[in-house]
Amino acid sequence: MNKKEEFIEIYKTYIQREGAQEFLDYLCSAKSDFFIAPASTRFHGNYPGGLVDHSLHVFHCLKDYLSRNRVKDVYGMNYSDESIAIVSLLHDVCKINVYKESVRNKKVNGEWVQVPFYEFDDKMPYGHGEKSVYMITPFMKLSREEAFAIRYHMGFSNDDPAKNVGYTFEHFPLAFALSTADMEATYFCDKQQ
């Protein structure tokens, strides 16, 4: 099974709320490059299909984190499979249609050659997590905790005021869990080319 098929299977298995099929149709349409886009320009998942790879890694990391007894019993984090799938699979939809293929000069073995790379060209610069929430909500309703989790999934590594991130992690623990899974996927699961 390829990554697109795996994503669609997980999505359809767990995400059943109203509008979910319409959002999946958008992801699969010619209006979206979700399944071929990279996850970044130079770092994790910087290759065609890196975005879907990263999204799947975050899903698996989040499922694993939330399955721990300590997380469930001590921290009280108990979320539906649907919420877990929504926040993990869709947290980075803000990266759809923002990476453009280009070339640059690079010295290889003493010779200058043109090598491919991705440029970031966002025609809808609405932030990062907030843009993902903005893109999802016309299709399907998010719970408050899901919206905050997606909005603050970058945690303290973004330019958000630390007090906002801390408040969010304290009041919406799914945001902390998603941020943890996102970092795990980024630094331990995702490849870099």
Short mmCIF file of N, CA and C in Angstrom, two decimals:
data_model
loop_
_atom_site.label_atom_id
_atom_site.label_comp_id
_atom_site.label_asym_id
_atom_site.label_seq_id
_atom_site.Cartn_x
_atom_site.Cartn_y
_atom_site.Cartn_z
N MET A 1 0.85 -1.18 0.00
CA MET A 1 0.00 0.00 0.00
C MET A 1 0.90 1.24 0.00
N ASN A 2 0.63 2.17 -0.91
CA ASN A 2 1.42 3.40 -0.91
C ASN A 2 0.91 4.38 0.14
N LYS A 3 1.63 5.47 0.31
CA LYS A 3 1.30 6.43 1.38
C LYS A 3 -0.05 7.10 1.17
N LYS A 4 -0.39 7.42 -0.06
CA LYS A 4 -1.70 8.03 -0.32
C LYS A 4 -2.81 7.06 0.07
N GLU A 5 -2.68 5.79 -0.32
CA GLU A 5 -3.69 4.79 0.02
C GLU A 5 -3.78 4.61 1.53
N GLU A 6 -2.63 4.59 2.21
CA GLU A 6 -2.63 4.45 3.67
C GLU A 6 -3.34 5.63 4.32
N PHE A 7 -3.02 6.84 3.87
CA PHE A 7 -3.66 8.04 4.40
C PHE A 7 -5.18 7.96 4.23
N ILE A 8 -5.62 7.66 3.02
CA ILE A 8 -7.05 7.60 2.73
C ILE A 8 -7.74 6.52 3.56
N GLU A 9 -7.08 5.38 3.72
CA GLU A 9 -7.67 4.30 4.53
C GLU A 9 -7.83 4.74 5.99
N ILE A 10 -6.80 5.34 6.57
CA ILE A 10 -6.89 5.81 7.96
C ILE A 10 -7.95 6.89 8.07
N TYR A 11 -7.93 7.84 7.15
CA TYR A 11 -8.89 8.95 7.16
C TYR A 11 -10.32 8.41 7.13
N LYS A 12 -10.63 7.53 6.18
CA LYS A 12 -11.99 7.02 6.03
C LYS A 12 -12.40 6.12 7.19
N THR A 13 -11.44 5.43 7.78
CA THR A 13 -11.75 4.55 8.91
C THR A 13 -12.16 5.36 10.14
N TYR A 14 -11.45 6.45 10.40
CA TYR A 14 -11.65 7.18 11.66
C TYR A 14 -12.44 8.48 11.54
N ILE A 15 -12.38 9.16 10.43
CA ILE A 15 -13.01 10.48 10.34
C ILE A 15 -14.35 10.35 9.62
N GLN A 16 -15.42 10.45 10.41
CA GLN A 16 -16.77 10.21 9.91
C GLN A 16 -17.68 11.44 9.99
N ARG A 17 -17.21 12.51 10.57
CA ARG A 17 -18.13 13.63 10.78
C ARG A 17 -18.55 14.30 9.48
N GLU A 18 -19.61 15.07 9.58
CA GLU A 18 -20.17 15.75 8.42
C GLU A 18 -19.10 16.63 7.76
N GLY A 19 -18.98 16.51 6.46
CA GLY A 19 -18.01 17.29 5.70
C GLY A 19 -16.67 16.61 5.49
N ALA A 20 -16.45 15.49 6.17
CA ALA A 20 -15.15 14.81 6.08
C ALA A 20 -14.87 14.32 4.66
N GLN A 21 -15.87 13.75 4.01
CA GLN A 21 -15.66 13.25 2.65
C GLN A 21 -15.37 14.40 1.69
N GLU A 22 -16.04 15.51 1.88
CA GLU A 22 -15.80 16.67 1.01
C GLU A 22 -14.37 17.20 1.18
N PHE A 23 -13.87 17.18 2.41
CA PHE A 23 -12.49 17.64 2.61
C PHE A 23 -11.51 16.65 1.99
N LEU A 24 -11.77 15.36 2.13
CA LEU A 24 -10.92 14.36 1.49
C LEU A 24 -10.96 14.51 -0.03
N ASP A 25 -12.14 14.79 -0.57
CA ASP A 25 -12.26 15.02 -2.01
C ASP A 25 -11.37 16.20 -2.42
N TYR A 26 -11.37 17.25 -1.62
CA TYR A 26 -10.50 18.40 -1.90
C TYR A 26 -9.02 17.99 -1.88
N LEU A 27 -8.63 17.24 -0.84
CA LEU A 27 -7.23 16.81 -0.75
C LEU A 27 -6.80 16.00 -1.96
N CYS A 28 -7.72 15.21 -2.50
CA CYS A 28 -7.42 14.34 -3.64
C CYS A 28 -7.60 15.04 -4.99
N SER A 29 -8.09 16.25 -4.99
CA SER A 29 -8.41 16.94 -6.24
C SER A 29 -7.18 17.62 -6.85
N ALA A 30 -7.37 18.11 -8.06
CA ALA A 30 -6.31 18.86 -8.75
C ALA A 30 -6.07 20.22 -8.10
N LYS A 31 -6.96 20.65 -7.21
CA LYS A 31 -6.79 21.93 -6.50
C LYS A 31 -5.80 21.82 -5.35
N SER A 32 -5.38 20.61 -5.03
CA SER A 32 -4.50 20.36 -3.89
C SER A 32 -3.31 19.51 -4.30
N ASP A 33 -2.13 19.86 -3.79
CA ASP A 33 -0.95 19.03 -4.04
C ASP A 33 -0.56 18.25 -2.78
N PHE A 34 -1.52 18.02 -1.89
CA PHE A 34 -1.23 17.40 -0.59
C PHE A 34 -0.41 16.12 -0.70
N PHE A 35 -0.73 15.26 -1.64
CA PHE A 35 -0.08 13.95 -1.71
C PHE A 35 1.27 13.96 -2.44
N ILE A 36 1.61 15.06 -3.06
CA ILE A 36 2.91 15.16 -3.73
C ILE A 36 3.79 16.26 -3.16
N ALA A 37 3.25 17.08 -2.27
CA ALA A 37 4.00 18.21 -1.71
C ALA A 37 5.06 17.72 -0.72
N PRO A 38 6.14 18.50 -0.60
CA PRO A 38 7.10 18.21 0.47
C PRO A 38 6.56 18.71 1.80
N ALA A 39 7.21 18.34 2.88
CA ALA A 39 6.81 18.85 4.20
C ALA A 39 7.59 20.12 4.56
N SER A 40 8.71 20.36 3.88
CA SER A 40 9.51 21.56 4.13
C SER A 40 10.41 21.81 2.93
N THR A 41 11.09 22.95 2.94
CA THR A 41 11.97 23.28 1.82
C THR A 41 13.31 22.59 1.92
N ARG A 42 13.87 22.53 3.12
CA ARG A 42 15.23 21.99 3.27
C ARG A 42 15.37 20.95 4.35
N PHE A 43 14.41 20.78 5.19
CA PHE A 43 14.58 19.93 6.36
C PHE A 43 13.73 18.66 6.23
N HIS A 44 12.97 18.33 7.25
CA HIS A 44 12.24 17.06 7.25
C HIS A 44 11.26 16.98 6.08
N GLY A 45 11.25 15.82 5.43
CA GLY A 45 10.29 15.58 4.36
C GLY A 45 10.44 16.51 3.17
N ASN A 46 11.65 16.92 2.87
CA ASN A 46 11.87 17.87 1.77
C ASN A 46 12.00 17.15 0.42
N TYR A 47 10.98 16.38 0.10
CA TYR A 47 10.95 15.60 -1.14
C TYR A 47 9.48 15.41 -1.54
N PRO A 48 9.22 15.08 -2.79
CA PRO A 48 7.83 14.87 -3.20
C PRO A 48 7.17 13.79 -2.34
N GLY A 49 6.01 14.11 -1.80
CA GLY A 49 5.31 13.17 -0.92
C GLY A 49 5.70 13.28 0.54
N GLY A 50 6.61 14.19 0.85
CA GLY A 50 7.05 14.36 2.23
C GLY A 50 5.95 14.81 3.17
N LEU A 51 4.99 15.58 2.67
CA LEU A 51 3.90 16.06 3.52
C LEU A 51 2.99 14.93 3.97
N VAL A 52 2.63 14.05 3.06
CA VAL A 52 1.78 12.93 3.47
C VAL A 52 2.56 11.97 4.36
N ASP A 53 3.85 11.76 4.07
CA ASP A 53 4.68 10.93 4.96
C ASP A 53 4.69 11.50 6.37
N HIS A 54 4.94 12.80 6.48
CA HIS A 54 4.99 13.45 7.79
C HIS A 54 3.65 13.33 8.51
N SER A 55 2.57 13.56 7.80
CA SER A 55 1.24 13.48 8.42
C SER A 55 0.96 12.08 8.96
N LEU A 56 1.36 11.06 8.21
CA LEU A 56 1.19 9.68 8.69
C LEU A 56 2.08 9.40 9.89
N HIS A 57 3.31 9.90 9.87
CA HIS A 57 4.21 9.71 11.02
C HIS A 57 3.61 10.35 12.26
N VAL A 58 3.06 11.56 12.11
CA VAL A 58 2.46 12.23 13.27
C VAL A 58 1.27 11.42 13.79
N PHE A 59 0.46 10.88 12.89
CA PHE A 59 -0.66 10.05 13.32
C PHE A 59 -0.17 8.88 14.17
N HIS A 60 0.82 8.15 13.66
CA HIS A 60 1.31 6.97 14.39
C HIS A 60 1.98 7.38 15.71
N CYS A 61 2.72 8.46 15.72
CA CYS A 61 3.37 8.93 16.96
C CYS A 61 2.32 9.36 17.98
N LEU A 62 1.28 10.05 17.53
CA LEU A 62 0.24 10.51 18.45
C LEU A 62 -0.56 9.33 19.00
N LYS A 63 -0.91 8.38 18.15
CA LYS A 63 -1.63 7.19 18.62
C LYS A 63 -0.80 6.47 19.68
N ASP A 64 0.49 6.33 19.43
CA ASP A 64 1.37 5.65 20.36
C ASP A 64 1.48 6.41 21.68
N TYR A 65 1.68 7.72 21.61
CA TYR A 65 1.81 8.54 22.82
C TYR A 65 0.54 8.45 23.67
N LEU A 66 -0.61 8.58 23.02
CA LEU A 66 -1.88 8.59 23.76
C LEU A 66 -2.28 7.20 24.26
N SER A 67 -1.62 6.15 23.80
CA SER A 67 -1.94 4.80 24.27
C SER A 67 -1.22 4.45 25.58
N ARG A 68 -0.26 5.29 25.99
CA ARG A 68 0.49 5.00 27.22
C ARG A 68 -0.42 5.07 28.44
N ASN A 69 -0.28 4.12 29.34
CA ASN A 69 -1.10 4.11 30.55
C ASN A 69 -0.95 5.39 31.35
N ARG A 70 0.26 5.88 31.51
CA ARG A 70 0.48 7.11 32.28
C ARG A 70 -0.27 8.29 31.67
N VAL A 71 -0.23 8.39 30.36
CA VAL A 71 -0.91 9.49 29.67
C VAL A 71 -2.42 9.39 29.90
N LYS A 72 -2.96 8.19 29.83
CA LYS A 72 -4.40 8.01 30.02
C LYS A 72 -4.79 8.14 31.49
N ASP A 73 -4.07 7.42 32.37
CA ASP A 73 -4.50 7.31 33.77
C ASP A 73 -4.08 8.51 34.63
N VAL A 74 -2.88 9.01 34.43
CA VAL A 74 -2.39 10.11 35.26
C VAL A 74 -2.75 11.46 34.66
N TYR A 75 -2.56 11.60 33.34
CA TYR A 75 -2.81 12.90 32.69
C TYR A 75 -4.25 13.05 32.22
N GLY A 76 -5.00 11.96 32.21
CA GLY A 76 -6.40 12.02 31.81
C GLY A 76 -6.62 12.33 30.34
N MET A 77 -5.66 11.97 29.50
CA MET A 77 -5.81 12.24 28.07
C MET A 77 -6.49 11.04 27.40
N ASN A 78 -7.75 11.18 27.14
CA ASN A 78 -8.53 10.15 26.46
C ASN A 78 -9.29 10.80 25.33
N TYR A 79 -8.86 10.53 24.10
CA TYR A 79 -9.46 11.16 22.94
C TYR A 79 -9.97 10.09 21.99
N SER A 80 -10.99 10.44 21.24
CA SER A 80 -11.54 9.51 20.26
C SER A 80 -10.54 9.31 19.12
N ASP A 81 -10.66 8.16 18.47
CA ASP A 81 -9.82 7.90 17.30
C ASP A 81 -10.06 8.96 16.23
N GLU A 82 -11.29 9.46 16.15
CA GLU A 82 -11.60 10.50 15.16
C GLU A 82 -10.82 11.78 15.45
N SER A 83 -10.82 12.23 16.70
CA SER A 83 -10.06 13.44 17.05
C SER A 83 -8.57 13.25 16.79
N ILE A 84 -8.06 12.09 17.15
CA ILE A 84 -6.63 11.80 16.94
C ILE A 84 -6.30 11.86 15.45
N ALA A 85 -7.15 11.25 14.63
CA ALA A 85 -6.90 11.25 13.18
C ALA A 85 -7.01 12.65 12.60
N ILE A 86 -8.01 13.40 13.00
CA ILE A 86 -8.19 14.75 12.46
C ILE A 86 -6.98 15.62 12.76
N VAL A 87 -6.58 15.70 14.03
CA VAL A 87 -5.51 16.65 14.37
C VAL A 87 -4.16 16.22 13.81
N SER A 88 -3.91 14.93 13.75
CA SER A 88 -2.60 14.47 13.27
C SER A 88 -2.52 14.49 11.75
N LEU A 89 -3.52 13.96 11.08
CA LEU A 89 -3.47 13.89 9.62
C LEU A 89 -3.62 15.26 8.96
N LEU A 90 -4.30 16.19 9.63
CA LEU A 90 -4.62 17.46 9.00
C LEU A 90 -3.90 18.67 9.59
N HIS A 91 -3.01 18.47 10.56
CA HIS A 91 -2.39 19.62 11.22
C HIS A 91 -1.58 20.51 10.28
N ASP A 92 -1.05 19.95 9.19
CA ASP A 92 -0.20 20.71 8.27
C ASP A 92 -0.83 20.93 6.90
N VAL A 93 -2.16 20.92 6.80
CA VAL A 93 -2.76 21.19 5.49
C VAL A 93 -2.46 22.61 5.02
N CYS A 94 -1.99 23.44 5.92
CA CYS A 94 -1.56 24.80 5.55
C CYS A 94 -0.41 24.77 4.55
N LYS A 95 0.24 23.63 4.39
CA LYS A 95 1.38 23.50 3.46
C LYS A 95 0.95 23.10 2.05
N ILE A 96 -0.33 22.95 1.84
CA ILE A 96 -0.82 22.62 0.50
C ILE A 96 -0.57 23.81 -0.42
N ASN A 97 -0.04 23.53 -1.59
CA ASN A 97 0.16 24.52 -2.66
C ASN A 97 1.08 25.68 -2.28
N VAL A 98 2.04 25.46 -1.39
CA VAL A 98 2.96 26.55 -1.03
C VAL A 98 4.41 26.29 -1.44
N TYR A 99 4.74 25.07 -1.82
CA TYR A 99 6.12 24.77 -2.20
C TYR A 99 6.21 24.65 -3.72
N LYS A 100 7.12 25.41 -4.29
CA LYS A 100 7.32 25.42 -5.74
C LYS A 100 8.69 24.86 -6.06
N GLU A 101 8.74 23.99 -7.06
CA GLU A 101 10.02 23.42 -7.49
C GLU A 101 10.83 24.48 -8.22
N SER A 102 12.11 24.50 -7.94
CA SER A 102 13.02 25.44 -8.58
C SER A 102 14.40 24.79 -8.65
N VAL A 103 15.37 25.52 -9.15
CA VAL A 103 16.75 25.03 -9.16
C VAL A 103 17.65 26.12 -8.61
N ARG A 104 18.78 25.69 -8.09
CA ARG A 104 19.80 26.61 -7.59
C ARG A 104 21.16 26.03 -7.91
N ASN A 105 22.15 26.88 -7.86
CA ASN A 105 23.52 26.43 -8.11
C ASN A 105 24.13 25.90 -6.83
N LYS A 106 24.85 24.78 -6.96
CA LYS A 106 25.51 24.16 -5.82
C LYS A 106 26.83 23.56 -6.30
N LYS A 107 27.85 23.73 -5.49
CA LYS A 107 29.15 23.17 -5.85
C LYS A 107 29.19 21.71 -5.44
N VAL A 108 29.40 20.84 -6.44
CA VAL A 108 29.48 19.40 -6.20
C VAL A 108 30.79 18.92 -6.80
N ASN A 109 31.67 18.38 -5.95
CA ASN A 109 32.98 17.92 -6.39
C ASN A 109 33.75 19.00 -7.15
N GLY A 110 33.66 20.22 -6.65
CA GLY A 110 34.40 21.34 -7.24
C GLY A 110 33.76 21.95 -8.47
N GLU A 111 32.62 21.43 -8.90
CA GLU A 111 31.93 21.93 -10.09
C GLU A 111 30.58 22.52 -9.67
N TRP A 112 30.21 23.64 -10.29
CA TRP A 112 28.90 24.23 -10.05
C TRP A 112 27.87 23.51 -10.92
N VAL A 113 26.84 23.00 -10.27
CA VAL A 113 25.76 22.33 -10.98
C VAL A 113 24.42 22.86 -10.47
N GLN A 114 23.42 22.74 -11.31
CA GLN A 114 22.08 23.13 -10.87
C GLN A 114 21.42 21.94 -10.20
N VAL A 115 20.89 22.18 -9.02
CA VAL A 115 20.21 21.12 -8.27
C VAL A 115 18.79 21.59 -7.96
N PRO A 116 17.86 20.65 -7.90
CA PRO A 116 16.49 21.03 -7.59
C PRO A 116 16.34 21.36 -6.10
N PHE A 117 15.43 22.26 -5.82
CA PHE A 117 15.07 22.56 -4.44
C PHE A 117 13.68 23.17 -4.44
N TYR A 118 13.12 23.31 -3.25
CA TYR A 118 11.78 23.89 -3.11
C TYR A 118 11.87 25.31 -2.57
N GLU A 119 11.07 26.18 -3.18
CA GLU A 119 10.89 27.54 -2.68
C GLU A 119 9.55 27.59 -1.96
N PHE A 120 9.49 28.41 -0.91
CA PHE A 120 8.24 28.61 -0.18
C PHE A 120 7.55 29.82 -0.79
N ASP A 121 6.36 29.63 -1.32
CA ASP A 121 5.63 30.70 -1.99
C ASP A 121 4.16 30.60 -1.59
N ASP A 122 3.82 31.21 -0.48
CA ASP A 122 2.47 31.10 0.09
C ASP A 122 1.60 32.25 -0.42
N LYS A 123 0.59 31.91 -1.21
CA LYS A 123 -0.33 32.92 -1.76
C LYS A 123 -1.46 33.25 -0.76
N MET A 124 -1.49 32.54 0.37
CA MET A 124 -2.47 32.83 1.42
C MET A 124 -1.73 32.82 2.76
N PRO A 125 -0.94 33.83 3.04
CA PRO A 125 -0.12 33.85 4.26
C PRO A 125 -0.95 34.17 5.51
N TYR A 126 -1.59 33.15 6.01
CA TYR A 126 -2.51 33.29 7.15
C TYR A 126 -1.95 32.64 8.40
N GLY A 127 -0.64 32.50 8.46
CA GLY A 127 -0.03 31.82 9.60
C GLY A 127 0.17 30.35 9.30
N HIS A 128 0.44 29.59 10.33
CA HIS A 128 0.71 28.17 10.14
C HIS A 128 -0.46 27.34 10.67
N GLY A 129 -0.50 27.09 11.96
CA GLY A 129 -1.59 26.30 12.53
C GLY A 129 -2.94 26.93 12.31
N GLU A 130 -3.00 28.26 12.42
CA GLU A 130 -4.29 28.94 12.23
C GLU A 130 -4.78 28.79 10.80
N LYS A 131 -3.85 28.73 9.84
CA LYS A 131 -4.25 28.54 8.45
C LYS A 131 -4.82 27.14 8.25
N SER A 132 -4.24 26.13 8.90
CA SER A 132 -4.80 24.77 8.80
C SER A 132 -6.23 24.74 9.33
N VAL A 133 -6.45 25.35 10.49
CA VAL A 133 -7.81 25.41 11.06
C VAL A 133 -8.73 26.12 10.08
N TYR A 134 -8.27 27.24 9.53
CA TYR A 134 -9.05 28.03 8.58
C TYR A 134 -9.43 27.21 7.35
N MET A 135 -8.53 26.36 6.89
CA MET A 135 -8.79 25.56 5.70
C MET A 135 -9.75 24.39 5.96
N ILE A 136 -9.72 23.85 7.16
CA ILE A 136 -10.56 22.69 7.50
C ILE A 136 -12.00 23.10 7.79
N THR A 137 -12.18 24.18 8.52
CA THR A 137 -13.51 24.50 9.07
C THR A 137 -14.60 24.81 8.05
N PRO A 138 -14.31 25.26 6.83
CA PRO A 138 -15.43 25.37 5.89
C PRO A 138 -16.02 24.01 5.51
N PHE A 139 -15.25 22.95 5.69
CA PHE A 139 -15.70 21.61 5.33
C PHE A 139 -16.31 20.87 6.52
N MET A 140 -15.63 20.91 7.66
CA MET A 140 -16.13 20.18 8.82
C MET A 140 -15.85 20.95 10.11
N LYS A 141 -16.74 20.75 11.04
CA LYS A 141 -16.64 21.42 12.33
C LYS A 141 -15.58 20.73 13.19
N LEU A 142 -14.73 21.54 13.81
CA LEU A 142 -13.74 21.03 14.75
C LEU A 142 -14.21 21.33 16.17
N SER A 143 -13.89 20.45 17.10
CA SER A 143 -14.13 20.78 18.50
C SER A 143 -13.15 21.88 18.90
N ARG A 144 -13.42 22.54 19.98
CA ARG A 144 -12.51 23.59 20.45
C ARG A 144 -11.11 23.01 20.71
N GLU A 145 -11.05 21.84 21.33
CA GLU A 145 -9.75 21.24 21.64
C GLU A 145 -9.01 20.85 20.36
N GLU A 146 -9.71 20.31 19.38
CA GLU A 146 -9.08 19.99 18.10
C GLU A 146 -8.51 21.24 17.43
N ALA A 147 -9.30 22.31 17.42
CA ALA A 147 -8.85 23.56 16.80
C ALA A 147 -7.62 24.11 17.50
N PHE A 148 -7.62 24.10 18.83
CA PHE A 148 -6.45 24.60 19.57
C PHE A 148 -5.24 23.69 19.35
N ALA A 149 -5.47 22.38 19.27
CA ALA A 149 -4.35 21.45 19.04
C ALA A 149 -3.68 21.74 17.70
N ILE A 150 -4.49 21.89 16.66
CA ILE A 150 -3.94 22.17 15.34
C ILE A 150 -3.29 23.55 15.33
N ARG A 151 -3.96 24.52 15.89
CA ARG A 151 -3.43 25.90 15.89
C ARG A 151 -2.07 25.99 16.58
N TYR A 152 -1.89 25.28 17.69
CA TYR A 152 -0.65 25.40 18.48
C TYR A 152 0.25 24.16 18.38
N HIS A 153 0.13 23.39 17.29
CA HIS A 153 0.94 22.17 17.20
C HIS A 153 2.44 22.46 17.10
N MET A 154 2.82 23.66 16.76
CA MET A 154 4.25 24.01 16.69
C MET A 154 4.83 24.27 18.07
N GLY A 155 3.97 24.37 19.08
CA GLY A 155 4.44 24.56 20.44
C GLY A 155 5.29 25.80 20.60
N PHE A 156 6.36 25.66 21.36
CA PHE A 156 7.23 26.79 21.66
C PHE A 156 8.23 27.07 20.54
N SER A 157 8.20 26.28 19.46
CA SER A 157 9.15 26.51 18.36
C SER A 157 8.63 27.51 17.34
N ASN A 158 7.45 28.04 17.55
CA ASN A 158 6.89 29.04 16.67
C ASN A 158 7.07 30.43 17.29
N ASP A 159 6.60 31.45 16.62
CA ASP A 159 6.75 32.81 17.12
C ASP A 159 5.63 33.25 18.06
N ASP A 160 4.78 32.32 18.46
CA ASP A 160 3.67 32.66 19.36
C ASP A 160 4.20 33.05 20.73
N PRO A 161 3.52 33.97 21.40
CA PRO A 161 3.93 34.28 22.78
C PRO A 161 3.91 33.02 23.65
N ALA A 162 4.96 32.83 24.43
CA ALA A 162 5.09 31.63 25.26
C ALA A 162 3.90 31.46 26.19
N LYS A 163 3.35 32.57 26.70
CA LYS A 163 2.21 32.44 27.62
C LYS A 163 0.99 31.86 26.91
N ASN A 164 0.82 32.16 25.62
CA ASN A 164 -0.31 31.58 24.86
C ASN A 164 -0.12 30.08 24.66
N VAL A 165 1.10 29.68 24.35
CA VAL A 165 1.38 28.26 24.17
C VAL A 165 1.20 27.52 25.49
N GLY A 166 1.76 28.05 26.56
CA GLY A 166 1.62 27.43 27.88
C GLY A 166 0.16 27.31 28.29
N TYR A 167 -0.61 28.37 28.09
CA TYR A 167 -2.03 28.35 28.42
C TYR A 167 -2.74 27.25 27.62
N THR A 168 -2.43 27.19 26.34
CA THR A 168 -3.06 26.19 25.47
C THR A 168 -2.72 24.78 25.91
N PHE A 169 -1.44 24.52 26.19
CA PHE A 169 -1.04 23.17 26.63
C PHE A 169 -1.71 22.80 27.94
N GLU A 170 -1.87 23.77 28.83
CA GLU A 170 -2.51 23.49 30.13
C GLU A 170 -4.00 23.22 29.98
N HIS A 171 -4.68 24.00 29.16
CA HIS A 171 -6.13 23.90 29.05
C HIS A 171 -6.62 22.96 27.95
N PHE A 172 -5.76 22.68 26.99
CA PHE A 172 -6.12 21.79 25.88
C PHE A 172 -4.99 20.77 25.70
N PRO A 173 -4.94 19.76 26.55
CA PRO A 173 -3.81 18.81 26.53
C PRO A 173 -3.57 18.11 25.19
N LEU A 174 -4.61 18.01 24.36
CA LEU A 174 -4.40 17.42 23.05
C LEU A 174 -3.39 18.24 22.24
N ALA A 175 -3.33 19.54 22.48
CA ALA A 175 -2.35 20.39 21.80
C ALA A 175 -0.93 20.00 22.20
N PHE A 176 -0.72 19.73 23.48
CA PHE A 176 0.60 19.28 23.93
C PHE A 176 0.95 17.94 23.29
N ALA A 177 -0.01 17.02 23.30
CA ALA A 177 0.24 15.69 22.74
C ALA A 177 0.55 15.78 21.25
N LEU A 178 -0.20 16.60 20.51
CA LEU A 178 0.05 16.75 19.08
C LEU A 178 1.41 17.39 18.83
N SER A 179 1.76 18.40 19.61
CA SER A 179 3.06 19.04 19.47
C SER A 179 4.18 18.05 19.72
N THR A 180 4.02 17.21 20.73
CA THR A 180 5.01 16.17 21.04
C THR A 180 5.14 15.20 19.89
N ALA A 181 4.01 14.74 19.34
CA ALA A 181 4.03 13.80 18.22
C ALA A 181 4.63 14.45 16.98
N ASP A 182 4.34 15.71 16.76
CA ASP A 182 4.89 16.43 15.61
C ASP A 182 6.41 16.53 15.71
N MET A 183 6.92 16.83 16.89
CA MET A 183 8.37 16.92 17.08
C MET A 183 9.02 15.54 16.93
N GLU A 184 8.38 14.51 17.48
CA GLU A 184 8.92 13.16 17.34
C GLU A 184 9.00 12.76 15.87
N ALA A 185 7.93 13.01 15.13
CA ALA A 185 7.91 12.67 13.71
C ALA A 185 8.97 13.47 12.95
N THR A 186 9.06 14.75 13.24
CA THR A 186 10.00 15.63 12.54
C THR A 186 11.44 15.20 12.76
N TYR A 187 11.81 14.93 14.00
CA TYR A 187 13.22 14.69 14.32
C TYR A 187 13.63 13.23 14.30
N PHE A 188 12.68 12.30 14.37
CA PHE A 188 13.05 10.89 14.44
C PHE A 188 12.48 10.03 13.32
N CYS A 189 11.38 10.43 12.71
CA CYS A 189 10.75 9.57 11.71
C CYS A 189 10.94 10.08 10.28
N ASP A 190 10.83 11.38 10.10
CA ASP A 190 10.88 11.95 8.76
C ASP A 190 12.30 11.92 8.20
N LYS A 191 12.38 11.68 6.91
CA LYS A 191 13.68 11.70 6.23
C LYS A 191 13.98 13.11 5.76
N GLN A 192 15.24 13.33 5.42
CA GLN A 192 15.67 14.59 4.82
C GLN A 192 16.51 14.24 3.60
N GLN A 193 16.27 14.93 2.49
CA GLN A 193 17.07 14.66 1.28
C GLN A 193 17.86 15.88 0.87
#
